[in-house]
CSV table of C-alpha atoms and ligand atoms in Angstrom, one decimal:
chain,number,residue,atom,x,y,z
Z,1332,UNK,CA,-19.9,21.8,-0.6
Z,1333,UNK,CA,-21.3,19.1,-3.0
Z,1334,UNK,CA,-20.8,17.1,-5.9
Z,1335,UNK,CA,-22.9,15.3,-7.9
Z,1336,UNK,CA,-21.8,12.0,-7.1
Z,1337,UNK,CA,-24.1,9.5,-4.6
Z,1338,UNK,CA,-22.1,8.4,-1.6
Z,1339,UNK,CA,-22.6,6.8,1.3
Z,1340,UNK,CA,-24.3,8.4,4.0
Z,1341,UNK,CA,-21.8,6.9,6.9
Z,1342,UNK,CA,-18.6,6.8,4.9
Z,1343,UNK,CA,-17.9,8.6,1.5
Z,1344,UNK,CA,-18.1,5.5,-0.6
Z,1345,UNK,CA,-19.0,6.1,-3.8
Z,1346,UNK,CA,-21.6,4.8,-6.1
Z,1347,UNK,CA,-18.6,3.5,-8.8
Z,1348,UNK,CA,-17.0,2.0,-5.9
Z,1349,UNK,CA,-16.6,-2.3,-6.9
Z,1350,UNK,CA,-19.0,-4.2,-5.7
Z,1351,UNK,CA,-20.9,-1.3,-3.4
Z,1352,UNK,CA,-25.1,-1.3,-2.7
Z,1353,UNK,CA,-26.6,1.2,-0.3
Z,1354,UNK,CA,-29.7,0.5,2.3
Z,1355,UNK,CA,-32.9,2.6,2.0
Z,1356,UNK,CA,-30.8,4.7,4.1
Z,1357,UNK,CA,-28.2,5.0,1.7
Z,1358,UNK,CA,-26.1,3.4,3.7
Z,1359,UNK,CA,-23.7,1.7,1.9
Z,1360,UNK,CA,-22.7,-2.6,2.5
Z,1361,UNK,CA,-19.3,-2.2,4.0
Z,1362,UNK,CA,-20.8,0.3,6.2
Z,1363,UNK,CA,-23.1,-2.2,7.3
Z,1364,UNK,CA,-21.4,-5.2,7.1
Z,1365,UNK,CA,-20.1,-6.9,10.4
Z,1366,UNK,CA,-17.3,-8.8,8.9
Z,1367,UNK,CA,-15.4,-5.6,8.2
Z,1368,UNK,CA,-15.1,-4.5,11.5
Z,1369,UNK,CA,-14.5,-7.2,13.7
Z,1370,UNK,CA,-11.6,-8.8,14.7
Z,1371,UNK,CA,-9.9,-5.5,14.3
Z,1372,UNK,CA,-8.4,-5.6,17.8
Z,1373,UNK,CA,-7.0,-8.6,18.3
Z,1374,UNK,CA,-4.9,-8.8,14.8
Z,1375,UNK,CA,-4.1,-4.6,16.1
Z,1376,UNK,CA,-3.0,-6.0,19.4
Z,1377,UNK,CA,-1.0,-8.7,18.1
Z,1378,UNK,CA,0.8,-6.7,16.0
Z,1379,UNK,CA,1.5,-4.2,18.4
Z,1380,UNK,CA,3.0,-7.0,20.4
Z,1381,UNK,CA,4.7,-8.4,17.7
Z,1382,UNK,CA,6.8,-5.1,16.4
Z,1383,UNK,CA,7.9,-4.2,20.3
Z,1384,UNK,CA,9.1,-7.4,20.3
Z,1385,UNK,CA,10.8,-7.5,17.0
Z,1386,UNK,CA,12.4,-3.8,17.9
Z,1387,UNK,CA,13.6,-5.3,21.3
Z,1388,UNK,CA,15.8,-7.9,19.7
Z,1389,UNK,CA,16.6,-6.5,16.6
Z,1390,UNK,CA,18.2,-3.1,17.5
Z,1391,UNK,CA,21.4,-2.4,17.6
Z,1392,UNK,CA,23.1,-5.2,15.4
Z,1393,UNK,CA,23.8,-3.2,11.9
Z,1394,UNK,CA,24.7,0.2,10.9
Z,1395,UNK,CA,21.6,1.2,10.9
Z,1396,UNK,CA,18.6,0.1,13.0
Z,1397,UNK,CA,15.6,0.7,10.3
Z,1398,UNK,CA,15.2,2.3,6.9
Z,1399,UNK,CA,12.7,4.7,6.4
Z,1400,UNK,CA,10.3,5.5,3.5
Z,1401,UNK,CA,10.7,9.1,3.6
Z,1402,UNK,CA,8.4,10.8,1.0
Z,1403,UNK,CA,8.2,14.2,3.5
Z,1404,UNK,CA,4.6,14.1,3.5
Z,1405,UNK,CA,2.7,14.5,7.1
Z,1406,UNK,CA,2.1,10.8,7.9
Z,1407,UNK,CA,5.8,9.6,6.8
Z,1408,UNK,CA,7.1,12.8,9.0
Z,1409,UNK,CA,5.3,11.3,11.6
Z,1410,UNK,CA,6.2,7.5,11.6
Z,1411,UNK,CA,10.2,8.9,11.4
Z,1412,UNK,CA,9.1,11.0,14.3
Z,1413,UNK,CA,8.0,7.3,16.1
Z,1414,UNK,CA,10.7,5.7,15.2
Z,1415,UNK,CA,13.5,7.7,16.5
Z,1416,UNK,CA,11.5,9.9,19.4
Z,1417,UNK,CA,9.3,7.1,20.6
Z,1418,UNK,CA,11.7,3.4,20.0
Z,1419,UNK,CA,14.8,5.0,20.4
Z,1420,UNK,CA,15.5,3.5,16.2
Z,1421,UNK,CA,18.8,4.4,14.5
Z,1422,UNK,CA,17.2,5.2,11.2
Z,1423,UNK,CA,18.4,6.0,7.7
Z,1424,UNK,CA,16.1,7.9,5.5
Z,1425,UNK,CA,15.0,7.4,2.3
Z,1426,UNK,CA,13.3,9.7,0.3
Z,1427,UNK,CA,12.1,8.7,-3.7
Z,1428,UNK,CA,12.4,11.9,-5.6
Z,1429,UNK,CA,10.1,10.9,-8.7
Z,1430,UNK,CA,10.9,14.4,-10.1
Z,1431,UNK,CA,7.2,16.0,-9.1
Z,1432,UNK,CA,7.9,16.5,-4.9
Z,1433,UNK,CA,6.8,19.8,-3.9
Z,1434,UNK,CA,9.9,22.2,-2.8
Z,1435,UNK,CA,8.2,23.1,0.2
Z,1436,UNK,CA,8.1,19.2,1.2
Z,1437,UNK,CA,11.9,19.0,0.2
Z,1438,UNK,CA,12.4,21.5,2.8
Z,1439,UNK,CA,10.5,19.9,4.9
Z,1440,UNK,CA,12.1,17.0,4.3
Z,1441,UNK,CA,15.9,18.2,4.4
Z,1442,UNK,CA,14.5,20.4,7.6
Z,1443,UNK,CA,12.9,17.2,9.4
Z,1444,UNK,CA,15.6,14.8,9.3
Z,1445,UNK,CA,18.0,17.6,10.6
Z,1446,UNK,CA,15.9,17.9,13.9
Z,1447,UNK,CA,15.4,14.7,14.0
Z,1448,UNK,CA,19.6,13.8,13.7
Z,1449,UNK,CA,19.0,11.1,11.2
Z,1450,UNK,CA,21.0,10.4,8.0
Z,1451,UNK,CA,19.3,11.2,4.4
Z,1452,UNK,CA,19.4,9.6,1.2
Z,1453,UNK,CA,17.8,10.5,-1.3
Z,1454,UNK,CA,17.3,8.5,-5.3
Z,1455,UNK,CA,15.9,10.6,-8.3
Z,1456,UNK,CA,15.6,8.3,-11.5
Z,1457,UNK,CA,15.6,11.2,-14.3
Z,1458,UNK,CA,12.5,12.8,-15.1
Z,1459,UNK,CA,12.7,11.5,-19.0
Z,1460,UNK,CA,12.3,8.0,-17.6
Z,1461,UNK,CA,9.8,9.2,-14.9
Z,1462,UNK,CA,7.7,10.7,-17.4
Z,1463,UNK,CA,7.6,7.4,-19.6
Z,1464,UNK,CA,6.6,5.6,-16.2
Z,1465,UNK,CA,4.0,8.1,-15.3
Z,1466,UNK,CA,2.1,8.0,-18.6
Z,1467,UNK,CA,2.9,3.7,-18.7
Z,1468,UNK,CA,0.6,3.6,-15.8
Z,1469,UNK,CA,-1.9,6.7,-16.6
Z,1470,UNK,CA,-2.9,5.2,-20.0
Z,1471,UNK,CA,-2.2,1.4,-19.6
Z,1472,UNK,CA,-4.4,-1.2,-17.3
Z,1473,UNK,CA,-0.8,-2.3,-15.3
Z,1474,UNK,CA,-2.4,-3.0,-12.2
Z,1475,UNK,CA,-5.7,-4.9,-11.4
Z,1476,UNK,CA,-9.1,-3.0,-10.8
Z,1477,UNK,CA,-8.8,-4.6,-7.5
Z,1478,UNK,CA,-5.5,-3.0,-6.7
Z,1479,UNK,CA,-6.9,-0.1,-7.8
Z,1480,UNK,CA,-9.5,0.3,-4.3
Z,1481,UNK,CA,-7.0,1.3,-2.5
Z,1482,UNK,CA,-4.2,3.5,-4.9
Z,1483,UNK,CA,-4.2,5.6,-8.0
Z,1484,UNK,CA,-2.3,3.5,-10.5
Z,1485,UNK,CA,0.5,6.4,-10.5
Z,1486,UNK,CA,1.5,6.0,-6.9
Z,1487,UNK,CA,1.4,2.7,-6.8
Z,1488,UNK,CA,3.7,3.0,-9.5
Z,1489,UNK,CA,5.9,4.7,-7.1
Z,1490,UNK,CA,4.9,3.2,-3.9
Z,1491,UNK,CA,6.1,-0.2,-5.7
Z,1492,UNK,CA,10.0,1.7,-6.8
Z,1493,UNK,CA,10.0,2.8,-3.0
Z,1494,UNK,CA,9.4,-0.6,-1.6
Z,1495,UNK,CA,11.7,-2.2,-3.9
Z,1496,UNK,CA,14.7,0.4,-3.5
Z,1497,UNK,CA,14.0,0.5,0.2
Z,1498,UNK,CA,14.2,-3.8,0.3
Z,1499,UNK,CA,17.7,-3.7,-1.8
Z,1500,UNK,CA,18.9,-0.8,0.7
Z,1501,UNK,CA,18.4,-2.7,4.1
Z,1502,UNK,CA,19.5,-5.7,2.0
Z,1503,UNK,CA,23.0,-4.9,1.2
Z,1504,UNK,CA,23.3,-2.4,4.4
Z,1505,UNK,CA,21.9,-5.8,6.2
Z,1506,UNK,CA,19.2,-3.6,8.2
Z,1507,UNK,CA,17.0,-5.4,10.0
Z,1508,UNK,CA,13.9,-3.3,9.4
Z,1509,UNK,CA,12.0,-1.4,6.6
Z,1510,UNK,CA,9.5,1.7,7.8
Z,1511,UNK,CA,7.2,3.3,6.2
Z,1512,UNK,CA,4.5,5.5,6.5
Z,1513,UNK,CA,1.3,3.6,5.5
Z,1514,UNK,CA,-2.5,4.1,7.9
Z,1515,UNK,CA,-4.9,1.9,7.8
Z,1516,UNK,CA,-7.2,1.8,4.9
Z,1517,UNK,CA,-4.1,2.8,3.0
Z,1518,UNK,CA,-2.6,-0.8,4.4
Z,1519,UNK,CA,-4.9,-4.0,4.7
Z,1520,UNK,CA,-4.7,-4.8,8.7
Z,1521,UNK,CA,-2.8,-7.5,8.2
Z,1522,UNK,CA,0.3,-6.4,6.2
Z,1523,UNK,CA,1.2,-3.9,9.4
Z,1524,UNK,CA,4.4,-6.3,9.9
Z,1525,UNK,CA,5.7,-9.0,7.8
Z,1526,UNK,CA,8.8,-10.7,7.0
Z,1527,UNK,CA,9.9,-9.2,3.2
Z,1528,UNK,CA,10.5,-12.2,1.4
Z,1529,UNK,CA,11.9,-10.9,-2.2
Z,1530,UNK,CA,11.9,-13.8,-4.2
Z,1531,UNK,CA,8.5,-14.9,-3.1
Z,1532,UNK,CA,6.6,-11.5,-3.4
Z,1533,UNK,CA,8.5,-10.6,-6.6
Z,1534,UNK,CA,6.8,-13.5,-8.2
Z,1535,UNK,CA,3.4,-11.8,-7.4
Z,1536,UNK,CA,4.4,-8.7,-8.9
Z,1537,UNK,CA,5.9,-10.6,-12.8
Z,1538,UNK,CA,2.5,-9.7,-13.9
Z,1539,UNK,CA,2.7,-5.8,-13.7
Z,1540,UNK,CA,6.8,-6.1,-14.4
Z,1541,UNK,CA,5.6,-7.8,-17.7
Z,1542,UNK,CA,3.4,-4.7,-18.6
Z,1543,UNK,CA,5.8,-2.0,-17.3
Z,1544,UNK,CA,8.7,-3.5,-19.6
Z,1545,UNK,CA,6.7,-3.5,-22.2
Z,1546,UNK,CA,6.0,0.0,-22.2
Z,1547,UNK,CA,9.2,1.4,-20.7
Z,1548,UNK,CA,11.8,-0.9,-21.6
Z,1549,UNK,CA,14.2,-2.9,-19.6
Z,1550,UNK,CA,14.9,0.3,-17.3
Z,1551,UNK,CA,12.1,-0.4,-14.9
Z,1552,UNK,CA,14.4,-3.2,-13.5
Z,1553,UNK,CA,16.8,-0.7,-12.0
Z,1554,UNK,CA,13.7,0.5,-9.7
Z,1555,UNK,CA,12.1,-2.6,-9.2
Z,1556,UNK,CA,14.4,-5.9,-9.2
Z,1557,UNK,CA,16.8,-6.9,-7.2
Z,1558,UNK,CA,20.6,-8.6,-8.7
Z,1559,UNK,CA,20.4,-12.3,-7.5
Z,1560,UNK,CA,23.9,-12.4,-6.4
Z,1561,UNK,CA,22.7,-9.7,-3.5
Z,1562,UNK,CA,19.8,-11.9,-2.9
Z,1563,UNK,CA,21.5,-15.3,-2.8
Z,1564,UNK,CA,23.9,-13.3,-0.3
Z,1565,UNK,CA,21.0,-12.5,2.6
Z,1566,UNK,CA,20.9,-14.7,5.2
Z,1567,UNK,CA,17.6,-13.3,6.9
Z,1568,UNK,CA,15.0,-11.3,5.7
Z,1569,UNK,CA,13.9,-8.1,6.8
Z,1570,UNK,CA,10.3,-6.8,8.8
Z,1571,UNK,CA,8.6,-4.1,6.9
Z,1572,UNK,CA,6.6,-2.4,9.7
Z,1573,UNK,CA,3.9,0.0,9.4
Z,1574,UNK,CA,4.3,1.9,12.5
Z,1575,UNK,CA,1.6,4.7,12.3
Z,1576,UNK,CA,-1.0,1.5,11.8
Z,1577,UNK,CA,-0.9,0.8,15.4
Z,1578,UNK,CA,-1.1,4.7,17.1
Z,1579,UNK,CA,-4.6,6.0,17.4
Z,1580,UNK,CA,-4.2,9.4,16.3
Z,1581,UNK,CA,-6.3,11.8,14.3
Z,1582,UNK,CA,-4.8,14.5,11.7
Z,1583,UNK,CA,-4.8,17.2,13.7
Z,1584,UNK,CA,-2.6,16.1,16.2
Z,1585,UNK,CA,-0.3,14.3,14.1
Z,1586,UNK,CA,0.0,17.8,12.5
Z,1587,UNK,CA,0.6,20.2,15.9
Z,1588,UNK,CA,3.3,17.4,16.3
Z,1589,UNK,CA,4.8,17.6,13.1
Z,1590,UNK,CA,5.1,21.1,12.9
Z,1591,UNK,CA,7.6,21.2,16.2
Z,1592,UNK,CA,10.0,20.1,13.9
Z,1593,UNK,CA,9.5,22.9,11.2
Z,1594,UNK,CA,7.1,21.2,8.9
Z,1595,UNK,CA,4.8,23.1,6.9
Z,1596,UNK,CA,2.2,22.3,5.0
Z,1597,UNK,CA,3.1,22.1,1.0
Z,1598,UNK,CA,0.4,24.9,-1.3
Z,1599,UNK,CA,1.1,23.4,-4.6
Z,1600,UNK,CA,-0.3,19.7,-3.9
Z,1601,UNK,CA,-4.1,18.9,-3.7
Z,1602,UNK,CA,-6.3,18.2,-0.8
Z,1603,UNK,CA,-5.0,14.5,0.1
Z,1604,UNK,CA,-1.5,15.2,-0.4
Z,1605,UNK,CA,1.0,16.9,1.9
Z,1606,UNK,CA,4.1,16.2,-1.0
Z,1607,UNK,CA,3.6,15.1,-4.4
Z,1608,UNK,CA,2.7,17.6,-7.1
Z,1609,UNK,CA,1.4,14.7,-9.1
Z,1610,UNK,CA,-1.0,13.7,-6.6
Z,1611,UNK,CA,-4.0,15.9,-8.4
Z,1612,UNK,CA,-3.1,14.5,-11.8
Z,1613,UNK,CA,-3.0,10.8,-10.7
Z,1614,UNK,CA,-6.7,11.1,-9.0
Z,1615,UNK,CA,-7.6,13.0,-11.6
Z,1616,UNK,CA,-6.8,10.2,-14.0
Z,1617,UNK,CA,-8.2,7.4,-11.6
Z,1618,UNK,CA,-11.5,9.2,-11.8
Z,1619,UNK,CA,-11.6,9.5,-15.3
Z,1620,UNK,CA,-10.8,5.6,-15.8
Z,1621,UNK,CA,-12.8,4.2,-12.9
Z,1622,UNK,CA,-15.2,6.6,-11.9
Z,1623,UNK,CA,-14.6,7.4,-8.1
Z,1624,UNK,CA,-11.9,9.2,-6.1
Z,1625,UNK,CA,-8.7,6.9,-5.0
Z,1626,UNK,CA,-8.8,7.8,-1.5
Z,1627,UNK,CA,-12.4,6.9,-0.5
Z,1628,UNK,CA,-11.4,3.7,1.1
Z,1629,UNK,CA,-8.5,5.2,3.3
Z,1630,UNK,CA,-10.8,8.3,3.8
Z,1631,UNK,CA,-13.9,6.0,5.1
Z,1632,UNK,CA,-11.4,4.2,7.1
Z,1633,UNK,CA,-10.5,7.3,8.8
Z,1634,UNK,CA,-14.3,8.2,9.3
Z,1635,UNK,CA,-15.3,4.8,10.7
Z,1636,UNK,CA,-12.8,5.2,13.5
Z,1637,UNK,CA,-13.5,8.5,14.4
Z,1638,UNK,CA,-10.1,10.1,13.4
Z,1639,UNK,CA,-11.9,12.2,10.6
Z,1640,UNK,CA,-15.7,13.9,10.3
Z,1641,UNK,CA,-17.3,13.0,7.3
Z,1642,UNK,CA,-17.7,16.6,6.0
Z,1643,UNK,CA,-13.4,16.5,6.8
Z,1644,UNK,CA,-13.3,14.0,4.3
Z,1645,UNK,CA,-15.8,15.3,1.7
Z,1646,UNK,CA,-13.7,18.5,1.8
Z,1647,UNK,CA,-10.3,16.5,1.0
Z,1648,UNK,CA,-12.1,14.3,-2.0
Z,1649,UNK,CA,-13.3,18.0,-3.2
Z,1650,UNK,CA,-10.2,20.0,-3.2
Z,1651,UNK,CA,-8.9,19.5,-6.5
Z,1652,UNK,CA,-6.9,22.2,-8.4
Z,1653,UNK,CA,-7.9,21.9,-12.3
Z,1654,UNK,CA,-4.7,24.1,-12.1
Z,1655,UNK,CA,-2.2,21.2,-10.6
Z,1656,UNK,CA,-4.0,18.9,-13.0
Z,1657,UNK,CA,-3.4,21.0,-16.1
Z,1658,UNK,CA,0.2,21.9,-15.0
Z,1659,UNK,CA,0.9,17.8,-15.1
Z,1660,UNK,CA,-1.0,17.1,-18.3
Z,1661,UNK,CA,1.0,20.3,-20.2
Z,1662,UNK,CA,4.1,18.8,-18.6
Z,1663,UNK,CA,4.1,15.2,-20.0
Z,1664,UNK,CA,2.2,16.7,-23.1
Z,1665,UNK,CA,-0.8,14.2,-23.1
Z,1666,UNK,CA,-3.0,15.1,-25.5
Z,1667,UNK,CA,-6.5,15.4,-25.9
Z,1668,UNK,CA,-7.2,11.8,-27.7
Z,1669,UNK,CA,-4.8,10.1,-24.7
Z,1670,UNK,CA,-7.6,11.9,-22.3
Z,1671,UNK,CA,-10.1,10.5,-24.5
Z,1672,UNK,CA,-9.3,6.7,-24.4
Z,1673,UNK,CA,-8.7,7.0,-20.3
Z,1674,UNK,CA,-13.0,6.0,-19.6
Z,1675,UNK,CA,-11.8,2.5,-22.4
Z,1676,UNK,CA,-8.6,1.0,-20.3
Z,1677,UNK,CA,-10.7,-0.8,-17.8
Z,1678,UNK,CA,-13.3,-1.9,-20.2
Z,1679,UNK,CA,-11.2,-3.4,-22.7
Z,1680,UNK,CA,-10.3,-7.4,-21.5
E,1370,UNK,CA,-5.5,-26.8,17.2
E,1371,UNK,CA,-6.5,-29.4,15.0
E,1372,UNK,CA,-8.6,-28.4,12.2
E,1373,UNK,CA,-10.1,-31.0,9.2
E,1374,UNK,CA,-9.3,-30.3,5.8
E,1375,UNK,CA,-12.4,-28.8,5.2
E,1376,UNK,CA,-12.7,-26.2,7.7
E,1377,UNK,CA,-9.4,-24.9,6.3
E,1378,UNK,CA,-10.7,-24.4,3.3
E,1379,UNK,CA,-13.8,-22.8,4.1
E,1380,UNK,CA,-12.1,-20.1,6.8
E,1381,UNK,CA,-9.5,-19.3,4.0
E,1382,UNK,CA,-12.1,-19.3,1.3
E,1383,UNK,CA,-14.1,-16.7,3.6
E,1384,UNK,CA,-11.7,-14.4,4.2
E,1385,UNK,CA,-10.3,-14.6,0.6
E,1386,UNK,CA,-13.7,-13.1,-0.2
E,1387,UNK,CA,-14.4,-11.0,2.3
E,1388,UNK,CA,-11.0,-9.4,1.6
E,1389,UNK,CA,-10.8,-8.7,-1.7
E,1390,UNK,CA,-14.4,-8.8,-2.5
E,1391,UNK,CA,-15.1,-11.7,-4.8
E,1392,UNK,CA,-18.0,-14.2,-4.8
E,1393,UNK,CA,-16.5,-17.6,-3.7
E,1394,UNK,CA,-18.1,-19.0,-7.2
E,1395,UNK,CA,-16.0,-16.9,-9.0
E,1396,UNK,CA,-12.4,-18.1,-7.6
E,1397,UNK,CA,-10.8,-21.1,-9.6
E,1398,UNK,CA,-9.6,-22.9,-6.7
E,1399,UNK,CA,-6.7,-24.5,-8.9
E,1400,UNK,CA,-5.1,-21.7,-10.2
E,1401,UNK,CA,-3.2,-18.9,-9.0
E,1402,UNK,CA,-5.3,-16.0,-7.3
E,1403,UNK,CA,-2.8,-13.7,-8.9
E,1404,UNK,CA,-2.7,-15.0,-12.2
E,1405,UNK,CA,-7.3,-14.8,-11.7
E,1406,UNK,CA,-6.4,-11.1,-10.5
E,1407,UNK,CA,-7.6,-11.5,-7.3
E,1408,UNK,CA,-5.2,-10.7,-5.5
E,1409,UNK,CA,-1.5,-8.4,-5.8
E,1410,UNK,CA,1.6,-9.1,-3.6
E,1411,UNK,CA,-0.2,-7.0,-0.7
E,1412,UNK,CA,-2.9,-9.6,-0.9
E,1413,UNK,CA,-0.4,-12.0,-1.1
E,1414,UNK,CA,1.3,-10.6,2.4
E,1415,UNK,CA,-2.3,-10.5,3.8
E,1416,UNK,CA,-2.9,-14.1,3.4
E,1417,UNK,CA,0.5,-15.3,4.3
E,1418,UNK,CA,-0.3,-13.5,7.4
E,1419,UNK,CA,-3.9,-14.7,7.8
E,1420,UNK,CA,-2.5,-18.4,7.8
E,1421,UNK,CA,-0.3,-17.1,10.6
E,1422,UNK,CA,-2.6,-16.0,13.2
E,1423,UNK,CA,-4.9,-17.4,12.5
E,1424,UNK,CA,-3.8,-21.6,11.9
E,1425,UNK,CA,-0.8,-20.6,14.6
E,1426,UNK,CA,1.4,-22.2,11.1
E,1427,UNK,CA,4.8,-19.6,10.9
E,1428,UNK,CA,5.3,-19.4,7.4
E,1429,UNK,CA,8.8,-20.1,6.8
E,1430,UNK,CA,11.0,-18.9,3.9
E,1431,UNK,CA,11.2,-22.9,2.5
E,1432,UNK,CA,7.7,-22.8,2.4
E,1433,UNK,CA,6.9,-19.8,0.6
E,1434,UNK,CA,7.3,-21.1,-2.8
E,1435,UNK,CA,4.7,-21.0,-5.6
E,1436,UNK,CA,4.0,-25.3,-4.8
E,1437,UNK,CA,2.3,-24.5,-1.6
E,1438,UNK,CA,1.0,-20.9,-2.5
E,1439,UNK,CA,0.4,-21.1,-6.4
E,1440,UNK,CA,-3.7,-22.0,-5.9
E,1441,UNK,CA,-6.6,-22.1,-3.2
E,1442,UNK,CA,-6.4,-25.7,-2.7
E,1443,UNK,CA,-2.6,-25.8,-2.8
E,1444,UNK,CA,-2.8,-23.5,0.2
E,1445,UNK,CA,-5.2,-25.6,2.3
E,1446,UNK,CA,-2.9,-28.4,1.6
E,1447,UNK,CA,0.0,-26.6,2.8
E,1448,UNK,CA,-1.6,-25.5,6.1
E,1449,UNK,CA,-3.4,-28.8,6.6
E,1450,UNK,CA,-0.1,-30.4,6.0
E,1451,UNK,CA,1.3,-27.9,8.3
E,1452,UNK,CA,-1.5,-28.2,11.2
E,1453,UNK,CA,-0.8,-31.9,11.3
E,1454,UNK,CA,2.7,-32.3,11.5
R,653,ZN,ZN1,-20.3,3.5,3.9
């Protein structure tokens, strides 16, 4: 299996990739470069440290110990897994319904957190305001080409409703931890715990509110603001912890382990999903506007640390359904001239 | 660990690029790394957490305010400030 596109020889790095040269091997400069692999350890070890510590005195004291990011997907089904088999957490969790989850995930979702004894909740904005979101941040430059590395523009879309939600939950439920199912490469090494500091990050994020507003109205603040009075109310902030960051575990086993609590792997979603119908759509549309594949850099990540083969990875970028695609772009009615303009977005500024 | 202005700025300055792949020549060091879309709030965690581990300074919710974050040098201020207490 091929396409047409030059890569990396090491990683699958892509020529369009910012900032990327390759060696007469074709080998490409974060590949080769030292400064991306070192250090590694110690900031992974102090983590570890740090969240076993954090757990230790912070269980127990609220209704609930943690709450979850539950999108039903394989890596979030194996964090909850962590956090109530392996540190004994009391977890609540969440699950985003952005109107485009799979129905095999919900079951796996409603089927998971059965086995697993823990409570659900579950928020579905309507799919009239979902749709304006989705093509917000298909056809608009919301978030930075930077940004952009690491996440199609559509899930960070939701990523950044799921964080926020997730923050006001623990907030007014005063739970001392926020989960969520991020790996390396996915996750910058050092964001795998840190103190959620509302007011502070929210001020990062005014940029991207400004342009989501502007396109979607005043709605966008039910998903991602928080009511001062709640915040003026919180005496300590909570830890988001990226739990699956700090296992060393390859995709095959966290799947046999999965599957022992009934998961099954979703037909309708593309090759790097395991939950989101939309997932084939939003790389689709990254593609189109930037030239390479959103998952390159967690998929390289994967390779470099010997979790995934190359050709694994190669074989997830490839697997893309023109059929999921098309479903999406006939669902939100996007027309021809909207696929047109995607190659300007970037360009433009 | 006492470190001199200087070497504050140049250790934050290197991992500032290394991290989010910029050229040191391109970064206004007086204005914001957001506003220069450098960085997003996960950069903004990353740092915050750099300055952590690696000046041994414990960012602390009084300190987190636009003052000491807003720009490059306002950040080596903060942590030389903070280093030399
Ligand atoms: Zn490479």
């Amino acid at each position: 299996m091929t396409d047409n596109i030059k890569r990396c020889t090491k990683c699958v790095l892509s020529a369009s990739f910012p900032n990327i040269n390759f060696d007469e091997n074709g080998v490409c400069n974060f590949c080769r470069d030292e400064m991306y692999h070192t250090a590694d350890e110690d900031v992974l070890d102090k983590s570890k440290e740090e969240i076993i510590r954090r757990f230790e005195s912070g269980k127990g004291k609220s209704q609930y110990d943690a709450v979850m990011c539950y999108s039903g997907g394989k890596d979030s089904t194996y964090t909850l897994m962590l956090a109530v088999e392996k540190y004994g957490l009391n977890v609540l969790a969440f699950t985003f319904d952005n109107g485009f989850i799979s129905p095999v995930a919900f079951e796996n979702i409603n089927r998971v957190a059965e086995s697993l004894n823990v409570d659900l909740l579950t928020i579905r904005p309507s799919l009239k305001f979902m749709k304006k979101l989705i093509r917000a941040s298909s056809f608009n430059p919301v978030y930075t080409k930077r940004t952009l590395t690491r996440i199609s523009s559509n899930c960070n879309s939701c990523i950044t409703m799921v964080n926020i939600l997730a923050l006001r939950m623990a907030l007014e439920k005063k739970i001392p931890f926020i989960l969520a199912g991020f790996t390396l490469g996915q996750i910058p090494l050092n964001t795998i715990i840190y103190k959620n500091n509302y007011r502070f990050f929210q001020d990062s994020r005014k940029p991207i509110l400004d342009k989501l507003r502007k396109a979607v109205g005043d709605e966008i603040d039910k998903y991602m603001c928080i009511d001062e009075p709640l915040l003026d109310s919180v005496t300590e902030d909570p830890y988001n912890v990226n739990l699956l960051c700090i296992e060393e575990i390859s995709e095959e086993k966290i799947l046999e382990k999965i599957r022992k609590t009934g998961w099954t792997q979703p037909e309708d979603v593309d090759g790097c999903s395991s939950n989101c119908r939309l997932n084939a759509f939003n790389n689709f549309i990254h593609e189109q506007t930037l030239g390479y594949n959103p998952y390159e850099l967690e998929l390289s990540h994967l390779i470099k640390n010997d979790l995934l083969t190359r050709e694994e990875a190669l074989e997830k970028i490839q697997d893309k359904s023109e059929t999921q695609v098309n479903a999406i772009i006939e669902e939100l009615n996007i027309t021809p001239d909207e696929l047109s303009s995607l190659k300007e977005i970037y360009k433009k500024k | 660990m006492a470190y001199t202005r200087d070497e504050i700025f140049n250790k934050l300055s290197d991992f500032v690029a290394q991290q989010f792949i910029v050229e040191k020549d391109e970064i206004n060091m007086d204005e914001s790394l957001i506003d220069q879309g450098v960085i997003d709030s996960l950069g903004l965690i990353e740092i915050t957490t750099f300055i952590e581990k690696q000046f041994g300074v414990t960012v602390v919710e009084e300190d987190m305010t636009r003052e000491n974050f807003g720009s490059m040098n306002k950040m080596v201020d903060h942590i030389f400030r903070a280093v030399n207490k």
